[in-house]
Amino acid sequence: MSAEISASVREVKGKGSSRRLRHESKIPGIVYGAGKEAVNLELDFFYITKILNDESLFTTILDLKVGSKKEKVVIKDLQRHPAKKTISHIDFLRIDLKRKIKLKVPVRFINKEKSKSLRLGAVLNQFLSSIEISCLAGNLPETIDVDVSKIKIGESIRLSQIEVPKGVTITALTHGDLDSYDQTIVSITKARKMEAVVFDDEVVASEETDDKTEPEAESKEDSKE
């Protein structure tokens, strides 16, 4: 069952109207797409803020109810106040179940606990938090999962190396110039100090000296004490 979001038609447009709405604890919005005319909306601030605490709704097909009419939509864009981080505007995209849509989907880095390098204290560098994909609405995934369990120190994963669900295309990889658009998603780098640990008889990394190494000679000043 789809989640439902209620809204009203916004008759007055412009920045002044938007400011007035925010003073009335309402959020301006718009719905467009599927070959239909765009409609300006207003939504209750507290209602929409509460319902969007569920992050899965950002990649879920929703029922947008405006008056007595309902339409299938997805959240296309969400603007926030730069300082307060509160929602200031929301865009809905109408869904045609027979046509592909483009939407940004969150990246989820999985199997961190299985990474030998991370267990040693290496650093996971995350460069992308979302990826734009193209697919039919029925194939829309909640997240794009990236498995980091086998990345070694100094290695990285690019867009072209991840597996996406069937029927899903990463739009950046459809532009032809792969070298320009094949971005790095994540990499693992060595931390300043890493303990030598052996996993399955394999030493992964070490920056510390062996316990058997002779201690350094005392300095002249130390020897005088």
Short mmCIF file of N, CA and C in Angstrom, two decimals, residues 55-127:
data_model
loop_
_atom_site.label_atom_id
_atom_site.label_comp_id
_atom_site.label_asym_id
_atom_site.label_seq_id
_atom_site.Cartn_x
_atom_site.Cartn_y
_atom_site.Cartn_z
N GLU A 55 12.79 8.10 5.74
CA GLU A 55 13.61 8.37 4.57
C GLU A 55 13.27 7.47 3.38
N SER A 56 12.63 6.34 3.64
CA SER A 56 12.28 5.44 2.53
C SER A 56 11.26 6.08 1.59
N LEU A 57 10.53 7.09 2.07
CA LEU A 57 9.53 7.74 1.23
C LEU A 57 10.15 8.51 0.07
N PHE A 58 11.44 8.82 0.18
CA PHE A 58 12.10 9.57 -0.89
C PHE A 58 12.31 8.71 -2.13
N THR A 59 12.22 7.41 -2.00
CA THR A 59 12.34 6.52 -3.15
C THR A 59 11.15 5.57 -3.21
N THR A 60 9.99 6.07 -2.82
CA THR A 60 8.76 5.28 -2.81
C THR A 60 7.71 5.98 -3.66
N ILE A 61 6.92 5.20 -4.38
CA ILE A 61 5.80 5.78 -5.12
C ILE A 61 4.72 6.17 -4.12
N LEU A 62 4.30 7.42 -4.16
CA LEU A 62 3.35 7.97 -3.20
C LEU A 62 2.02 8.29 -3.86
N ASP A 63 0.96 8.32 -3.05
CA ASP A 63 -0.33 8.82 -3.50
C ASP A 63 -0.45 10.27 -3.06
N LEU A 64 -0.43 11.18 -4.02
CA LEU A 64 -0.59 12.60 -3.70
C LEU A 64 -2.07 12.95 -3.84
N LYS A 65 -2.68 13.35 -2.73
CA LYS A 65 -4.10 13.68 -2.72
C LYS A 65 -4.26 15.20 -2.70
N VAL A 66 -4.86 15.72 -3.76
CA VAL A 66 -5.14 17.15 -3.87
C VAL A 66 -6.64 17.30 -4.05
N GLY A 67 -7.32 17.75 -3.00
CA GLY A 67 -8.79 17.78 -3.03
C GLY A 67 -9.31 16.35 -3.05
N SER A 68 -10.12 16.05 -4.05
CA SER A 68 -10.69 14.70 -4.18
C SER A 68 -9.91 13.82 -5.14
N LYS A 69 -8.84 14.36 -5.74
CA LYS A 69 -8.08 13.62 -6.73
C LYS A 69 -6.79 13.05 -6.14
N LYS A 70 -6.41 11.88 -6.64
CA LYS A 70 -5.16 11.24 -6.24
C LYS A 70 -4.31 10.97 -7.47
N GLU A 71 -3.00 11.16 -7.33
CA GLU A 71 -2.06 10.86 -8.40
C GLU A 71 -0.86 10.11 -7.83
N LYS A 72 -0.30 9.23 -8.64
CA LYS A 72 0.92 8.53 -8.27
C LYS A 72 2.11 9.45 -8.54
N VAL A 73 2.92 9.67 -7.51
CA VAL A 73 4.06 10.58 -7.65
C VAL A 73 5.27 10.03 -6.90
N VAL A 74 6.42 10.64 -7.17
CA VAL A 74 7.61 10.44 -6.34
C VAL A 74 8.13 11.84 -5.98
N ILE A 75 8.91 11.92 -4.92
CA ILE A 75 9.53 13.19 -4.54
C ILE A 75 10.73 13.40 -5.45
N LYS A 76 10.66 14.43 -6.27
CA LYS A 76 11.72 14.72 -7.24
C LYS A 76 12.80 15.60 -6.63
N ASP A 77 12.40 16.57 -5.82
CA ASP A 77 13.38 17.49 -5.25
C ASP A 77 12.84 18.04 -3.93
N LEU A 78 13.76 18.29 -3.01
CA LEU A 78 13.40 18.84 -1.70
C LEU A 78 14.41 19.93 -1.36
N GLN A 79 13.91 21.14 -1.13
CA GLN A 79 14.80 22.24 -0.76
C GLN A 79 14.68 22.51 0.73
N ARG A 80 15.80 22.83 1.35
CA ARG A 80 15.82 23.13 2.78
C ARG A 80 16.43 24.51 3.04
N HIS A 81 16.03 25.10 4.15
CA HIS A 81 16.59 26.38 4.56
C HIS A 81 18.08 26.17 4.84
N PRO A 82 18.96 27.03 4.31
CA PRO A 82 20.41 26.80 4.46
C PRO A 82 20.91 26.78 5.89
N ALA A 83 20.25 27.49 6.79
CA ALA A 83 20.70 27.54 8.19
C ALA A 83 19.86 26.64 9.08
N LYS A 84 18.55 26.73 8.95
CA LYS A 84 17.65 25.97 9.83
C LYS A 84 17.48 24.52 9.39
N LYS A 85 17.78 24.24 8.11
CA LYS A 85 17.64 22.89 7.54
C LYS A 85 16.19 22.41 7.49
N THR A 86 15.24 23.32 7.70
CA THR A 86 13.83 22.95 7.59
C THR A 86 13.43 22.94 6.12
N ILE A 87 12.38 22.18 5.79
CA ILE A 87 11.92 22.07 4.40
C ILE A 87 11.33 23.40 3.96
N SER A 88 11.78 23.90 2.80
CA SER A 88 11.27 25.18 2.29
C SER A 88 10.50 25.03 0.99
N HIS A 89 10.68 23.91 0.28
CA HIS A 89 9.94 23.69 -0.98
C HIS A 89 10.05 22.22 -1.35
N ILE A 90 9.00 21.69 -1.99
CA ILE A 90 9.02 20.28 -2.38
C ILE A 90 8.45 20.12 -3.78
N ASP A 91 9.13 19.31 -4.59
CA ASP A 91 8.69 19.01 -5.96
C ASP A 91 8.24 17.55 -6.03
N PHE A 92 7.07 17.33 -6.63
CA PHE A 92 6.58 15.97 -6.89
C PHE A 92 6.57 15.73 -8.39
N LEU A 93 6.97 14.53 -8.79
CA LEU A 93 6.95 14.13 -10.19
C LEU A 93 5.87 13.07 -10.39
N ARG A 94 4.94 13.36 -11.31
CA ARG A 94 3.90 12.37 -11.62
C ARG A 94 4.52 11.14 -12.26
N ILE A 95 3.92 10.00 -11.98
CA ILE A 95 4.45 8.73 -12.48
C ILE A 95 3.56 8.16 -13.57
N ASP A 96 4.20 7.83 -14.68
CA ASP A 96 3.56 7.04 -15.73
C ASP A 96 4.21 5.66 -15.64
N LEU A 97 3.45 4.68 -15.23
CA LEU A 97 4.01 3.35 -14.97
C LEU A 97 4.65 2.71 -16.20
N LYS A 98 4.36 3.25 -17.39
CA LYS A 98 4.92 2.69 -18.61
C LYS A 98 6.16 3.44 -19.10
N ARG A 99 6.51 4.52 -18.39
CA ARG A 99 7.66 5.32 -18.80
C ARG A 99 8.73 5.31 -17.73
N LYS A 100 9.98 5.39 -18.16
CA LYS A 100 11.08 5.43 -17.21
C LYS A 100 11.17 6.82 -16.57
N ILE A 101 11.62 6.83 -15.32
CA ILE A 101 11.83 8.08 -14.62
C ILE A 101 13.30 8.18 -14.20
N LYS A 102 13.76 9.42 -14.01
CA LYS A 102 15.10 9.66 -13.48
C LYS A 102 14.96 10.19 -12.07
N LEU A 103 15.71 9.57 -11.16
CA LEU A 103 15.59 9.95 -9.75
C LEU A 103 16.89 9.65 -9.03
N LYS A 104 17.25 10.50 -8.07
CA LYS A 104 18.43 10.24 -7.24
C LYS A 104 18.05 9.31 -6.10
N VAL A 105 18.85 8.26 -5.94
CA VAL A 105 18.60 7.24 -4.92
C VAL A 105 19.78 7.21 -3.96
N PRO A 106 19.52 7.09 -2.65
CA PRO A 106 20.64 7.06 -1.69
C PRO A 106 21.56 5.86 -1.89
N VAL A 107 22.84 6.08 -1.60
CA VAL A 107 23.82 4.99 -1.62
C VAL A 107 23.95 4.44 -0.21
N ARG A 108 23.93 3.12 -0.09
CA ARG A 108 24.13 2.47 1.21
C ARG A 108 25.36 1.57 1.13
N PHE A 109 26.34 1.87 1.98
CA PHE A 109 27.58 1.09 2.00
C PHE A 109 27.40 -0.08 2.98
N ILE A 110 27.46 -1.30 2.45
CA ILE A 110 27.14 -2.48 3.25
C ILE A 110 28.39 -3.32 3.52
N ASN A 111 28.27 -4.20 4.52
CA ASN A 111 29.32 -5.15 4.91
C ASN A 111 30.60 -4.48 5.40
N LYS A 112 30.46 -3.33 6.03
CA LYS A 112 31.64 -2.66 6.61
C LYS A 112 32.29 -3.55 7.67
N GLU A 113 31.44 -4.26 8.43
CA GLU A 113 31.97 -5.09 9.51
C GLU A 113 32.79 -6.27 9.01
N LYS A 114 32.67 -6.60 7.71
CA LYS A 114 33.42 -7.72 7.13
C LYS A 114 34.72 -7.28 6.48
N SER A 115 34.97 -6.01 6.45
CA SER A 115 36.18 -5.48 5.81
C SER A 115 37.39 -5.64 6.74
N LYS A 116 38.39 -6.36 6.29
CA LYS A 116 39.61 -6.53 7.08
C LYS A 116 40.32 -5.19 7.30
N SER A 117 40.35 -4.39 6.24
CA SER A 117 41.04 -3.10 6.34
C SER A 117 40.38 -2.17 7.34
N LEU A 118 39.05 -2.12 7.31
CA LEU A 118 38.33 -1.24 8.24
C LEU A 118 38.46 -1.74 9.67
N ARG A 119 38.53 -3.05 9.84
CA ARG A 119 38.68 -3.60 11.19
C ARG A 119 40.05 -3.25 11.77
N LEU A 120 41.00 -2.96 10.90
CA LEU A 120 42.32 -2.54 11.35
C LEU A 120 42.38 -1.06 11.69
N GLY A 121 41.36 -0.34 11.28
CA GLY A 121 41.34 1.10 11.54
C GLY A 121 41.56 1.96 10.32
N ALA A 122 41.50 1.36 9.11
CA ALA A 122 41.62 2.14 7.89
C ALA A 122 40.41 3.07 7.75
N VAL A 123 40.54 4.03 6.86
CA VAL A 123 39.51 5.07 6.71
C VAL A 123 38.67 4.81 5.46
N LEU A 124 37.35 4.83 5.62
CA LEU A 124 36.43 4.69 4.50
C LEU A 124 36.04 6.09 4.02
N ASN A 125 36.39 6.40 2.79
CA ASN A 125 36.10 7.72 2.21
C ASN A 125 34.90 7.61 1.28
N GLN A 126 33.80 8.24 1.64
CA GLN A 126 32.56 8.17 0.86
C GLN A 126 32.41 9.45 0.05
N PHE A 127 32.42 9.33 -1.28
CA PHE A 127 32.39 10.50 -2.15
C PHE A 127 31.00 10.82 -2.69
#
